[in-house]
Coordinates of C-alpha atoms in Angstrom, one line a residue:
X1 CA 35.9 28.4 -49.1
X2 CA 36.4 24.8 -48.2
X3 CA 33.6 22.3 -47.5
X4 CA 33.5 20.4 -44.2
X5 CA 34.9 16.9 -44.4
X6 CA 31.7 15.3 -43.2
X7 CA 29.2 16.9 -45.4
X8 CA 25.9 15.0 -46.0
X9 CA 25.3 13.2 -49.2
X10 CA 21.9 14.1 -50.8
X11 CA 20.9 15.6 -47.4
X12 CA 20.6 12.0 -46.0
X13 CA 22.2 11.6 -42.6
X14 CA 21.9 7.8 -42.1
X15 CA 21.0 4.7 -44.2
X16 CA 18.3 2.2 -43.2
X17 CA 21.1 0.2 -41.4
X18 CA 22.3 3.3 -39.6
X19 CA 25.4 3.9 -41.7
X20 CA 26.4 7.5 -42.3
X21 CA 26.1 8.8 -45.8
X22 CA 28.9 11.2 -46.6
X23 CA 29.7 13.1 -49.7
X24 CA 33.0 11.7 -51.0
X25 CA 33.4 13.8 -54.1
X26 CA 36.2 16.4 -54.2
X27 CA 35.2 20.0 -54.8
X28 CA 36.5 19.6 -58.4
X29 CA 34.5 16.4 -59.0
X30 CA 31.4 18.0 -57.6
X31 CA 31.8 21.0 -59.9
X32 CA 32.4 18.6 -62.8
X33 CA 29.1 16.8 -61.9
X34 CA 27.3 20.1 -61.9
X35 CA 28.7 21.1 -65.2
X36 CA 27.7 17.7 -66.7
X37 CA 24.2 18.0 -65.4
X38 CA 23.9 21.5 -66.9
X39 CA 25.5 20.5 -70.2
X40 CA 23.6 17.3 -70.9
X41 CA 20.5 17.6 -68.7
X42 CA 21.3 14.3 -66.9
X43 CA 20.1 13.6 -63.3
X44 CA 22.3 14.8 -60.6
X45 CA 23.0 11.3 -59.2
X46 CA 24.1 10.0 -62.6
X47 CA 26.5 12.9 -63.0
X48 CA 27.9 12.4 -59.5
X49 CA 28.6 8.8 -60.2
X50 CA 30.3 9.6 -63.6
X51 CA 32.3 12.4 -62.0
X52 CA 33.4 10.0 -59.2
X53 CA 34.6 7.6 -61.9
X54 CA 36.6 10.4 -63.5
X55 CA 34.4 10.9 -66.6
X56 CA 34.8 14.5 -67.9
X57 CA 31.7 16.5 -68.6
X58 CA 32.4 16.6 -72.4
X59 CA 32.7 12.8 -72.4
X60 CA 29.5 11.9 -70.6
X61 CA 27.3 11.3 -73.6
X62 CA 29.9 9.1 -75.2
X63 CA 30.4 7.2 -72.0
X64 CA 26.7 6.6 -71.6
X65 CA 26.1 5.7 -75.2
X66 CA 29.1 3.8 -76.5
X67 CA 29.2 2.5 -80.0

């Protein structure tokens, strides 16, 4: 099953300036974000940003709390 190319992001159709909000994560990245949220209990939006930047679910804690 493939997702439509113009799927909504966070169920928001337009910004305050009228710009369209579209989900730009690939299916694999969206799945990684979901896994990250379930594994670490992080907010969905944080996980989506991290997944969009290529951070793996296992590396999220280390990325957010570097030493």
